[in-house]
Amino acid sequence: MADKVKKKRVGPITFFRQVRAEGNKVTWTSRQETIQATIFVVILSILIALYLFAGDFVINMVVKAITGL
């Protein structure tokens, strides 16, 4: 079996310092990029919803025509 490596434990203050240091390394998007991405997602969601609605409508009509309901 593989030897289990015991990890060194750190205190809460050290942990939060490390978390803050890692957070400072993150490249955050600008406000403009976030707005553009949000608009893109909303538009794409609407288009996909319309596509699925149309497909469902057509299938529904075909099933009704076949079954005579």
CSV table of C-alpha atoms in Angstrom, one decimal:
chain,number,residue,atom,x,y,z
A,1,MET,CA,0.0,0.0,0.0
A,2,ALA,CA,1.1,3.6,-0.6
A,3,ASP,CA,2.4,5.4,2.4
A,4,LYS,CA,0.0,8.0,3.7
A,5,VAL,CA,1.6,11.4,3.8
A,6,LYS,CA,0.6,13.4,6.8
A,7,LYS,CA,-0.1,17.0,5.8
A,8,LYS,CA,1.1,19.8,8.0
A,9,ARG,CA,-1.7,21.6,9.7
A,10,VAL,CA,-1.8,25.4,9.8
A,11,GLY,CA,-3.6,27.7,12.2
A,12,PRO,CA,-6.6,29.8,11.3
A,13,ILE,CA,-4.7,33.0,11.0
A,14,THR,CA,-2.2,31.5,8.6
A,15,PHE,CA,-5.0,29.9,6.7
A,16,PHE,CA,-6.8,33.2,6.2
A,17,ARG,CA,-3.6,34.9,5.1
A,18,GLN,CA,-3.0,32.2,2.5
A,19,VAL,CA,-6.6,32.6,1.3
A,20,ARG,CA,-6.2,36.3,1.0
A,21,ALA,CA,-2.9,35.9,-0.9
A,22,GLU,CA,-4.5,33.5,-3.3
A,23,GLY,CA,-7.5,35.8,-3.8
A,24,ASN,CA,-5.1,38.6,-4.7
A,25,LYS,CA,-3.6,36.4,-7.5
A,26,VAL,CA,-7.0,36.0,-9.2
A,27,THR,CA,-7.6,38.0,-12.4
A,28,TRP,CA,-11.0,39.5,-12.0
A,29,THR,CA,-13.2,40.5,-14.9
A,30,SER,CA,-14.0,44.1,-15.5
A,31,ARG,CA,-17.5,45.4,-15.0
A,32,GLN,CA,-17.9,45.8,-18.7
A,33,GLU,CA,-16.9,42.2,-19.4
A,34,THR,CA,-19.3,41.0,-16.8
A,35,ILE,CA,-22.2,43.0,-18.2
A,36,GLN,CA,-21.4,41.7,-21.8
A,37,ALA,CA,-21.2,38.1,-20.6
A,38,THR,CA,-24.5,38.5,-18.7
A,39,ILE,CA,-26.3,39.9,-21.8
A,40,PHE,CA,-24.9,37.2,-24.0
A,41,VAL,CA,-26.1,34.5,-21.6
A,42,VAL,CA,-29.6,36.0,-21.3
A,43,ILE,CA,-29.9,36.3,-25.1
A,44,LEU,CA,-28.6,32.8,-25.7
A,45,SER,CA,-31.0,31.4,-23.1
A,46,ILE,CA,-34.0,33.1,-24.8
A,47,LEU,CA,-33.0,31.8,-28.2
A,48,ILE,CA,-32.6,28.2,-26.8
A,49,ALA,CA,-36.0,28.5,-25.1
A,50,LEU,CA,-37.6,29.6,-28.3
A,51,TYR,CA,-36.0,26.8,-30.2
A,52,LEU,CA,-37.1,24.2,-27.7
A,53,PHE,CA,-40.6,25.7,-27.6
A,54,ALA,CA,-40.8,25.5,-31.4
A,55,GLY,CA,-39.6,21.9,-31.5
A,56,ASP,CA,-42.1,21.0,-28.8
A,57,PHE,CA,-44.9,22.7,-30.6
A,58,VAL,CA,-44.1,20.9,-33.9
A,59,ILE,CA,-43.8,17.5,-32.2
A,60,ASN,CA,-47.1,18.2,-30.3
A,61,MET,CA,-48.9,19.0,-33.6
A,62,VAL,CA,-47.5,15.9,-35.3
A,63,VAL,CA,-48.6,13.6,-32.4
A,64,LYS,CA,-52.0,15.2,-32.4
A,65,ALA,CA,-52.3,14.7,-36.2
A,66,ILE,CA,-51.3,11.1,-36.0
A,67,THR,CA,-53.4,10.1,-33.0
A,68,GLY,CA,-56.4,12.3,-33.9
A,69,LEU,CA,-56.7,13.9,-30.5
